[in-house]
Coordinates of C-alpha atoms in Angstrom, one line a residue:
X1 CA 79.8 11.7 53.7
X2 CA 78.9 14.8 55.6
X3 CA 81.6 16.9 53.9
X4 CA 80.9 15.2 50.9
X5 CA 77.3 16.7 51.0
X6 CA 78.6 19.8 52.0
X7 CA 81.0 19.9 49.2
X8 CA 78.3 19.1 46.8
X9 CA 75.9 21.7 48.0
X10 CA 78.5 24.1 47.8
X11 CA 79.8 23.2 44.3
X12 CA 75.5 24.2 43.2
X13 CA 75.1 27.0 44.7
X14 CA 79.0 28.1 43.1
X15 CA 77.4 27.0 39.5
X16 CA 74.1 28.3 40.0
X17 CA 76.0 31.6 41.1
X18 CA 78.2 31.6 37.6
X19 CA 75.1 30.7 35.7
X20 CA 72.8 33.7 37.3
X21 CA 76.0 36.0 36.8
X22 CA 76.4 35.1 32.5
X23 CA 72.8 35.3 32.1
X24 CA 72.0 38.7 34.1
X25 CA 75.6 39.7 32.0
X26 CA 74.3 39.2 28.7
X27 CA 71.1 40.9 29.0
X28 CA 73.1 43.9 27.8
X29 CA 74.9 42.4 25.0
X30 CA 71.1 41.6 23.2
X31 CA 70.3 44.9 24.0
X32 CA 73.2 46.5 22.5
X33 CA 72.8 44.2 19.6
X34 CA 69.1 44.6 19.2
X35 CA 69.8 48.1 19.3
X36 CA 72.4 48.2 16.6
X37 CA 70.1 46.2 14.5
X38 CA 67.6 48.9 15.1
X39 CA 70.0 51.4 14.2
X40 CA 71.3 50.0 11.0
X41 CA 67.6 49.4 9.9
X42 CA 67.2 53.0 10.4
X43 CA 69.6 54.2 8.5
X44 CA 69.1 51.8 5.1
X45 CA 65.1 52.9 5.9
X46 CA 66.6 56.7 5.6
X47 CA 69.0 55.9 3.0
X48 CA 65.6 54.0 0.8
X49 CA 63.4 57.2 1.7
X50 CA 65.9 59.5 0.2
X51 CA 66.3 57.6 -2.7
X52 CA 63.0 57.4 -3.4
X53 CA 62.1 61.4 -2.8
X54 CA 65.4 61.6 -5.2
X55 CA 63.4 59.6 -8.3
X56 CA 60.1 61.4 -7.2
X57 CA 62.0 64.6 -7.5
X58 CA 63.0 63.5 -11.1
X59 CA 59.7 62.3 -11.8
X60 CA 58.2 65.7 -11.2
X61 CA 60.9 67.6 -13.2
X62 CA 60.2 65.0 -16.3
X63 CA 56.4 65.5 -15.8
X64 CA 56.8 69.6 -15.8
X65 CA 59.2 69.5 -18.6
X66 CA 56.4 67.4 -20.4
X67 CA 53.6 69.4 -19.7
X68 CA 55.5 72.7 -20.7
X69 CA 56.6 70.8 -24.1
X70 CA 53.2 69.7 -24.6
X71 CA 52.0 73.8 -23.8
X72 CA 54.3 74.7 -26.2
X73 CA 52.8 72.5 -28.8
X74 CA 49.4 73.8 -28.2
X75 CA 50.7 77.3 -28.3
X76 CA 52.1 76.1 -31.6
X77 CA 49.2 74.5 -32.9
X78 CA 46.6 77.0 -31.9
X79 CA 48.7 79.9 -33.4
X80 CA 48.6 77.6 -36.7
X81 CA 45.1 76.9 -36.5
X82 CA 44.2 80.9 -35.9
X83 CA 46.6 81.6 -39.1
X84 CA 45.1 79.0 -41.3
X85 CA 41.6 80.7 -40.0
X86 CA 42.8 84.1 -41.3
X87 CA 44.3 82.5 -44.5
X88 CA 41.0 80.8 -45.2
X89 CA 39.1 83.7 -44.2
X90 CA 41.6 86.0 -47.0
X91 CA 40.9 82.9 -49.4
X92 CA 36.7 83.3 -48.8
X93 CA 37.2 86.9 -49.1
X94 CA 39.4 86.8 -52.7
X95 CA 36.9 84.2 -53.9
X96 CA 34.2 86.4 -53.6
X97 CA 35.7 89.2 -54.6
X98 CA 36.7 87.6 -57.8
X99 CA 33.3 86.4 -58.2
X100 CA 31.9 90.1 -57.9
X101 CA 35.0 91.3 -60.2
X102 CA 34.0 89.0 -62.9
X103 CA 29.7 89.5 -62.6
X104 CA 31.1 93.3 -62.7
X105 CA 33.3 93.0 -66.0
X106 CA 33.7 89.7 -67.9
X107 CA 35.6 91.8 -70.5
X108 CA 38.3 92.2 -67.7
X109 CA 40.2 88.3 -68.2
X110 CA 43.6 90.0 -67.7
X111 CA 42.9 91.5 -63.7
X112 CA 45.6 90.2 -61.3
X113 CA 45.0 90.6 -57.8
X114 CA 47.4 92.2 -56.0
X115 CA 49.2 89.5 -53.4
X116 CA 48.3 90.5 -49.5
X117 CA 51.6 90.0 -47.6
X118 CA 51.6 90.1 -44.0
X119 CA 53.2 93.2 -42.1
X120 CA 52.6 93.3 -38.6
X121 CA 51.9 96.2 -35.9
X122 CA 55.0 97.1 -34.5
X123 CA 52.3 98.0 -31.0
X124 CA 51.6 93.9 -30.7
X125 CA 49.0 95.5 -27.7
X126 CA 47.2 97.4 -30.2
X127 CA 43.7 96.1 -30.2
X128 CA 42.0 96.2 -33.6
X129 CA 38.6 95.5 -33.9
X130 CA 37.5 92.7 -36.4
X131 CA 34.6 94.1 -37.4
X132 CA 32.5 97.0 -38.9
X133 CA 30.6 98.5 -36.1
X134 CA 31.1 98.9 -32.3
X135 CA 28.8 97.1 -29.8
X136 CA 26.6 99.6 -29.5
X137 CA 25.9 99.4 -34.0
X138 CA 28.0 102.7 -34.4
X139 CA 30.5 102.4 -37.9
X140 CA 33.8 102.0 -37.4
X141 CA 36.0 104.0 -39.7
X142 CA 39.6 102.8 -39.9
X143 CA 41.8 106.3 -40.4
X144 CA 44.8 104.8 -43.1
X145 CA 47.8 107.4 -43.4
X146 CA 49.6 107.3 -46.2
X147 CA 53.6 108.0 -45.8
X148 CA 56.5 107.8 -46.9
X149 CA 59.7 110.3 -46.3
X150 CA 58.3 113.3 -45.0
X151 CA 59.1 113.6 -40.8
X152 CA 55.9 116.5 -41.2
X153 CA 53.8 112.9 -41.0
X154 CA 53.8 115.0 -37.4
X155 CA 52.2 117.3 -38.1
X156 CA 49.3 115.4 -39.8
X157 CA 49.4 112.8 -37.2
X158 CA 49.0 115.5 -34.4
X159 CA 45.8 116.9 -35.8
X160 CA 44.2 114.1 -36.1
X161 CA 44.8 112.8 -32.1
X162 CA 44.0 115.9 -31.5
X163 CA 40.2 115.6 -32.8
X164 CA 39.4 111.8 -32.8
X165 CA 36.6 111.6 -30.7
X166 CA 37.0 107.9 -30.2
X167 CA 39.6 105.6 -30.4
X168 CA 37.8 102.7 -30.9
X169 CA 35.5 104.2 -33.4
X170 CA 38.5 106.0 -35.8
X171 CA 41.5 103.9 -35.3
X172 CA 44.5 105.3 -37.2
X173 CA 46.7 103.1 -39.5
X174 CA 49.8 104.7 -40.5
X175 CA 51.1 103.0 -43.7
X176 CA 54.8 103.8 -44.4
X177 CA 56.9 103.1 -47.4
X178 CA 60.3 104.1 -48.6
X179 CA 62.2 103.2 -45.4
X180 CA 62.5 106.5 -44.3
X181 CA 64.6 106.0 -40.9
X182 CA 63.5 109.6 -39.8
X183 CA 60.1 109.7 -40.9
X184 CA 59.5 105.7 -39.1
X185 CA 61.2 107.6 -36.1
X186 CA 58.8 109.8 -36.1
X187 CA 55.7 107.3 -36.4
X188 CA 57.0 105.5 -33.6
X189 CA 56.9 107.8 -30.9
X190 CA 53.1 107.8 -31.2
X191 CA 52.9 104.0 -29.7
X192 CA 49.7 102.6 -28.9
X193 CA 47.8 105.7 -30.3
X194 CA 48.0 104.3 -33.9
X195 CA 49.2 101.1 -35.4
X196 CA 52.2 101.3 -37.8
X197 CA 52.4 99.0 -40.8
X198 CA 54.9 99.0 -43.2
X199 CA 55.3 98.3 -47.1
X200 CA 57.6 95.1 -47.3
X201 CA 58.3 95.6 -51.2
X202 CA 60.8 98.1 -51.5
X203 CA 62.3 96.6 -54.9
X204 CA 62.6 98.4 -57.4
X205 CA 60.5 98.8 -59.6
X206 CA 60.0 98.6 -63.7
X207 CA 58.8 102.0 -65.9
X208 CA 58.7 102.1 -69.4
X209 CA 61.6 104.1 -70.5
X210 CA 59.3 107.5 -71.4
X211 CA 58.1 107.7 -67.7
X212 CA 61.4 107.1 -65.8
X213 CA 61.0 110.5 -64.3
X214 CA 57.6 109.6 -62.9
X215 CA 58.9 106.3 -61.0
X216 CA 57.4 107.9 -58.1
X217 CA 53.9 108.0 -59.3
X218 CA 54.4 103.5 -60.0
X219 CA 55.4 103.3 -56.4
X220 CA 52.7 105.6 -54.8
X221 CA 50.0 103.2 -57.1
X222 CA 52.3 99.6 -55.2
X223 CA 51.8 101.2 -51.6
X224 CA 48.4 102.4 -52.0
X225 CA 47.5 98.7 -53.5
X226 CA 49.3 96.9 -50.9
X227 CA 48.3 99.2 -47.7
X228 CA 44.2 98.8 -48.8
X229 CA 44.4 95.1 -49.5
X230 CA 46.1 94.7 -45.9
X231 CA 43.6 97.0 -43.8
X232 CA 40.6 95.7 -45.8
X233 CA 41.4 91.8 -46.0
X234 CA 43.9 91.4 -43.3
X235 CA 42.5 94.0 -40.3
X236 CA 39.3 92.9 -42.2
X237 CA 38.0 96.7 -41.7
X238 CA 34.4 98.0 -43.6
X239 CA 35.0 101.2 -44.5
X240 CA 38.6 103.7 -44.5
X241 CA 39.2 107.1 -44.8
X242 CA 42.2 107.5 -46.5
X243 CA 44.7 110.5 -45.5
X244 CA 47.9 111.9 -47.0
X245 CA 51.2 112.7 -45.0
X246 CA 51.1 116.2 -46.0
X247 CA 47.0 117.1 -44.8
X248 CA 45.8 119.8 -42.1
X249 CA 42.0 118.4 -41.4
X250 CA 39.4 120.3 -39.9
X251 CA 38.0 120.7 -36.6
X252 CA 34.8 118.8 -37.9
X253 CA 36.5 116.4 -40.2
X254 CA 35.4 112.8 -38.6
X255 CA 32.0 114.3 -37.4
X256 CA 31.7 114.9 -41.6
X257 CA 32.8 111.2 -42.0
X258 CA 30.3 110.5 -39.4
X259 CA 28.1 112.1 -41.0
X260 CA 28.1 110.8 -44.4
X261 CA 28.7 107.6 -43.9
X262 CA 24.9 106.2 -44.1
X263 CA 24.3 107.8 -47.6
X264 CA 27.7 105.9 -48.8
X265 CA 26.3 102.4 -47.6
X266 CA 22.9 103.1 -48.8
X267 CA 23.2 104.8 -52.4
X268 CA 24.2 102.6 -54.6
X269 CA 25.2 105.9 -56.9
X270 CA 27.5 107.1 -54.8
X271 CA 31.4 105.5 -54.7
X272 CA 33.1 107.5 -52.2
X273 CA 33.1 110.7 -49.6
X274 CA 35.5 113.4 -49.8
X275 CA 36.7 116.0 -47.5
X276 CA 38.2 117.8 -50.3
X277 CA 36.6 120.8 -52.9
X278 CA 39.0 121.1 -55.8
X279 CA 37.6 124.7 -56.1
X280 CA 37.1 125.7 -52.5
X281 CA 39.6 128.7 -52.7
X282 CA 38.6 131.5 -50.7
X283 CA 36.7 133.8 -52.6
X284 CA 34.9 131.0 -54.2
X285 CA 33.2 129.3 -51.4
X286 CA 30.3 130.3 -49.4
X287 CA 32.2 131.3 -45.9
X288 CA 28.3 130.8 -44.3
X289 CA 27.8 127.4 -45.6
X290 CA 30.0 125.2 -44.2
X291 CA 27.1 122.8 -43.7
X292 CA 26.4 122.8 -47.5
X293 CA 27.5 119.4 -48.9
X294 CA 27.1 118.8 -53.0
X295 CA 27.1 115.5 -55.6
X296 CA 30.2 115.3 -57.9
X297 CA 31.2 113.2 -60.7
X298 CA 35.0 114.2 -60.3
X299 CA 37.1 111.8 -58.0
X300 CA 38.4 114.7 -55.3
X301 CA 40.4 112.7 -53.3
X302 CA 42.6 114.3 -50.6
X303 CA 40.6 112.8 -48.0
X304 CA 38.4 110.4 -48.8
X305 CA 36.3 107.4 -47.4
X306 CA 35.5 104.1 -49.2
X307 CA 34.4 100.8 -48.4
X308 CA 35.2 97.4 -48.8
X309 CA 32.7 96.9 -51.5
X310 CA 34.2 99.1 -53.5
X311 CA 37.9 97.6 -52.9
X312 CA 37.0 94.4 -53.7
X313 CA 35.9 95.7 -57.0
X314 CA 39.0 97.7 -57.7
X315 CA 41.7 95.8 -56.2
X316 CA 41.8 93.1 -58.6
X317 CA 42.8 95.5 -61.5
X318 CA 44.7 98.2 -59.6
X319 CA 46.5 100.1 -61.6
X320 CA 50.4 100.1 -61.9
X321 CA 50.6 103.5 -61.9
X322 CA 48.4 106.9 -61.8
X323 CA 46.0 105.4 -59.6
X324 CA 44.1 108.7 -59.1
X325 CA 43.7 109.4 -63.4
X326 CA 42.6 105.7 -63.4
X327 CA 39.7 105.5 -60.8
X328 CA 38.4 108.6 -62.8
X329 CA 38.0 106.7 -65.6
X330 CA 34.5 106.1 -67.0
X331 CA 35.7 101.9 -66.7
X332 CA 35.9 102.6 -62.9
X333 CA 33.4 105.3 -62.2
X334 CA 30.6 103.3 -64.0
X335 CA 28.8 107.1 -63.3
X336 CA 28.8 106.9 -60.0
X337 CA 29.5 110.5 -57.8
X338 CA 30.7 111.2 -54.9
X339 CA 30.0 113.4 -51.8
X340 CA 32.1 117.0 -51.3
X341 CA 31.7 119.5 -49.4
X342 CA 31.5 123.6 -50.4
X343 CA 34.0 124.4 -47.5
X344 CA 37.4 121.9 -47.6
X345 CA 37.8 119.6 -44.4
X346 CA 41.2 119.4 -45.2
X347 CA 44.0 121.3 -46.9
X348 CA 47.2 120.0 -48.4
X349 CA 50.4 121.7 -47.1
X350 CA 52.8 119.9 -49.2
X351 CA 54.1 122.1 -51.6
X352 CA 57.0 119.5 -52.8
X353 CA 56.5 116.5 -53.2
X354 CA 56.3 113.6 -56.2
X355 CA 53.6 115.7 -58.0
X356 CA 56.7 118.7 -57.8
X357 CA 54.2 121.1 -56.6
X358 CA 52.0 121.1 -59.7
X359 CA 49.3 123.1 -59.3
X360 CA 50.1 124.2 -55.8
X361 CA 51.2 127.7 -56.2
X362 CA 48.3 128.6 -58.4
X363 CA 45.5 126.4 -56.4
X364 CA 46.3 124.3 -53.5
X365 CA 47.8 126.7 -51.1
X366 CA 44.3 129.3 -51.3
X367 CA 42.2 126.2 -50.5
X368 CA 40.1 127.5 -47.4
X369 CA 40.0 124.9 -44.6
X370 CA 36.6 124.7 -42.3
X371 CA 36.6 126.2 -38.7
X372 CA 33.3 125.8 -38.0
X373 CA 32.3 122.5 -36.5
X374 CA 29.0 121.3 -38.0
X375 CA 27.2 118.6 -36.4
X376 CA 26.7 116.7 -39.5
X377 CA 25.4 113.5 -37.8
X378 CA 22.1 115.5 -36.2
X379 CA 21.4 116.6 -40.2
X380 CA 19.2 115.5 -42.4
X381 CA 21.2 114.7 -45.2
X382 CA 18.8 112.7 -47.5
X383 CA 18.4 115.9 -49.9
X384 CA 22.0 114.1 -50.7
X385 CA 20.6 110.7 -52.4
X386 CA 20.8 110.8 -56.2
X387 CA 16.6 110.4 -56.8
X388 CA 16.1 113.4 -54.6
X389 CA 19.1 115.8 -55.6
X390 CA 19.0 115.0 -59.7
X391 CA 15.6 116.8 -59.6
X392 CA 16.2 119.7 -57.3
X393 CA 19.6 120.1 -58.3
X394 CA 18.5 120.4 -62.3
X395 CA 15.9 122.8 -61.5
X396 CA 17.7 125.0 -59.3
X397 CA 20.6 125.1 -62.6
X398 CA 18.6 125.6 -65.9
X399 CA 15.5 128.2 -63.9
X400 CA 18.7 130.7 -62.8
X401 CA 19.5 133.4 -64.3
X402 CA 21.6 133.8 -67.4
X403 CA 24.7 136.1 -67.1
X404 CA 28.0 136.8 -69.0
X405 CA 31.0 137.1 -67.0
X406 CA 31.6 140.3 -67.6
X407 CA 27.8 141.2 -66.2
X408 CA 29.0 139.2 -63.1
X409 CA 32.1 140.5 -62.6
X410 CA 30.7 144.0 -62.7
X411 CA 28.2 144.0 -60.5
X412 CA 25.4 144.4 -63.0
X413 CA 23.1 141.5 -62.6
X414 CA 19.9 142.9 -61.5
X415 CA 18.3 139.4 -60.7
X416 CA 18.3 137.7 -57.3
X417 CA 19.5 134.0 -56.4
X418 CA 21.4 131.8 -58.6
X419 CA 23.0 132.7 -61.9
X420 CA 23.8 130.5 -64.8
X421 CA 26.9 130.7 -67.4
X422 CA 26.4 128.5 -70.0
X423 CA 29.6 126.8 -71.7
X424 CA 29.1 124.4 -75.3
X425 CA 32.9 123.5 -76.2
X426 CA 35.6 122.7 -73.9
X427 CA 37.9 126.2 -74.9
X428 CA 34.7 127.6 -73.7
X429 CA 34.8 126.2 -70.3
X430 CA 38.2 126.9 -69.8
X431 CA 38.1 130.3 -70.8
X432 CA 35.5 131.2 -68.1
X433 CA 37.4 129.2 -65.7
X434 CA 40.4 130.8 -65.9
X435 CA 38.6 133.9 -65.7
X436 CA 37.1 133.0 -61.9
X437 CA 40.1 131.3 -61.0
X438 CA 38.8 128.2 -61.1
X439 CA 40.7 124.7 -61.9
X440 CA 40.0 124.3 -65.6
X441 CA 41.5 120.7 -66.2
X442 CA 39.6 117.5 -67.1
X443 CA 39.8 114.2 -66.3
X444 CA 38.1 111.6 -68.6
X445 CA 36.2 114.8 -69.8
X446 CA 35.0 115.7 -66.1
X447 CA 35.9 119.1 -64.7
X448 CA 36.9 119.5 -61.3
X449 CA 33.4 119.3 -59.2
X450 CA 31.4 118.8 -61.9
X451 CA 28.3 117.2 -61.6
X452 CA 26.2 116.5 -64.5
X453 CA 28.6 118.8 -66.1
X454 CA 28.0 121.5 -64.2
X455 CA 30.7 123.4 -61.9
X456 CA 29.1 125.1 -58.4
X457 CA 30.9 128.0 -56.9
X458 CA 30.1 131.1 -55.4
X459 CA 31.4 134.7 -56.4
X460 CA 30.5 137.6 -55.2
X461 CA 28.1 136.9 -52.8
X462 CA 26.1 134.6 -55.3
X463 CA 26.0 131.1 -56.5
X464 CA 26.9 130.7 -59.9
X465 CA 26.6 127.7 -62.2
X466 CA 29.0 127.0 -64.8
X467 CA 26.5 124.6 -67.3
X468 CA 26.5 122.9 -70.4
X469 CA 23.0 122.8 -73.0
X470 CA 20.0 121.5 -70.5
X471 CA 19.8 118.6 -72.9
X472 CA 23.4 117.7 -72.0
X473 CA 24.0 113.7 -72.9
X474 CA 27.2 112.9 -71.2
X475 CA 30.6 113.3 -70.8
X476 CA 33.1 113.6 -73.7
X477 CA 36.5 112.0 -72.9
X478 CA 38.3 113.6 -75.8
X479 CA 38.0 117.0 -73.7
X480 CA 40.9 115.5 -71.1

């Protein structure tokens, strides 16, 4: 019995030992299983996170692309809106201009307004003001240089840049025609010191058979029309000074136009200011009168200032050729005058050109260019306003002593002061003009530099008036 009990107890102990061993030995297995399970879960989580990151990255890229596309669309829409605004502005101006033109000349039903074709500056960084005045109230006077196929435009541009007192007040726009590569290269060298535009219509121009040798004049008129439309209607300048590529300018060129600008915009009887004196040859001007200015019924050109208001009037009926003679016609001039100087502020060096040197050897190369700087902006120039000028001018001319050319040439005139030489016919005028070396031609009946028929010049230290009778009643267009 006792042995059986011992056996049962021993067996129980052995059984308990086996159970304890298996329990103890099973714990690491469970831990390994748990560790493996956790590791698997972590791996799955890492893969999930990587997937989420990849998805998020793709989403971000999509968002960026959407933003870029939206930005491009916004820019395009903005540009379109701005272009539409510009078009609207141009259309408004054109409608206004057409209305004014109809009021001015109701009979001109066949007038056609020139097309405005955009041609932008090669220097996109050049900031062109869109108003007529600077922030301080001073006027902006744009310089429009016409060029074609002369590389000597460099001479003209060098002087303009040298004497220009302010880039902001006097922006320079060079309008190039002819597609002459060498000329274009010269202009391009000036970079953002200027604005370079190019006349886009280089098609062959229709010319009447009898005028084929004058085709150049047709191209010039087309170029002028396009460029002035562009500068006034696209760039929207209020005032422009026209310069051609074969002109030298005086040191006070800019001061001259700045000083006379208030006259041009305040006196409706004026329609231009010119830097040129057609009879301004050395020996026919007073070297000590660089500050003296005149009114003239003859349109001088060769460096002249006009306003948008005038171009508004002329643009719809701009001619196909010979624009300078056209502008001198009574229908265009409408009894208006220009300001011109005693001593020219421009001088042409262009012997060769469309005109084939007409007048150059006899007259133009002898024009005296002013060298004395005159501060016109500090002068009182109200004596040039029509109401003031006409009374004084008529009194001076017709109260002066009457003399003959021979008396004046021989120095036998005793009376002091200005003198007058009368003329009563076209031929009488031409004969006397040739004797003095004046330009003797007429345009629409108006002699060069004439005002109320009077041509004033300087000869042997004396002011001379070549004048019609005191009861003069207007120009005779048959004298041309």
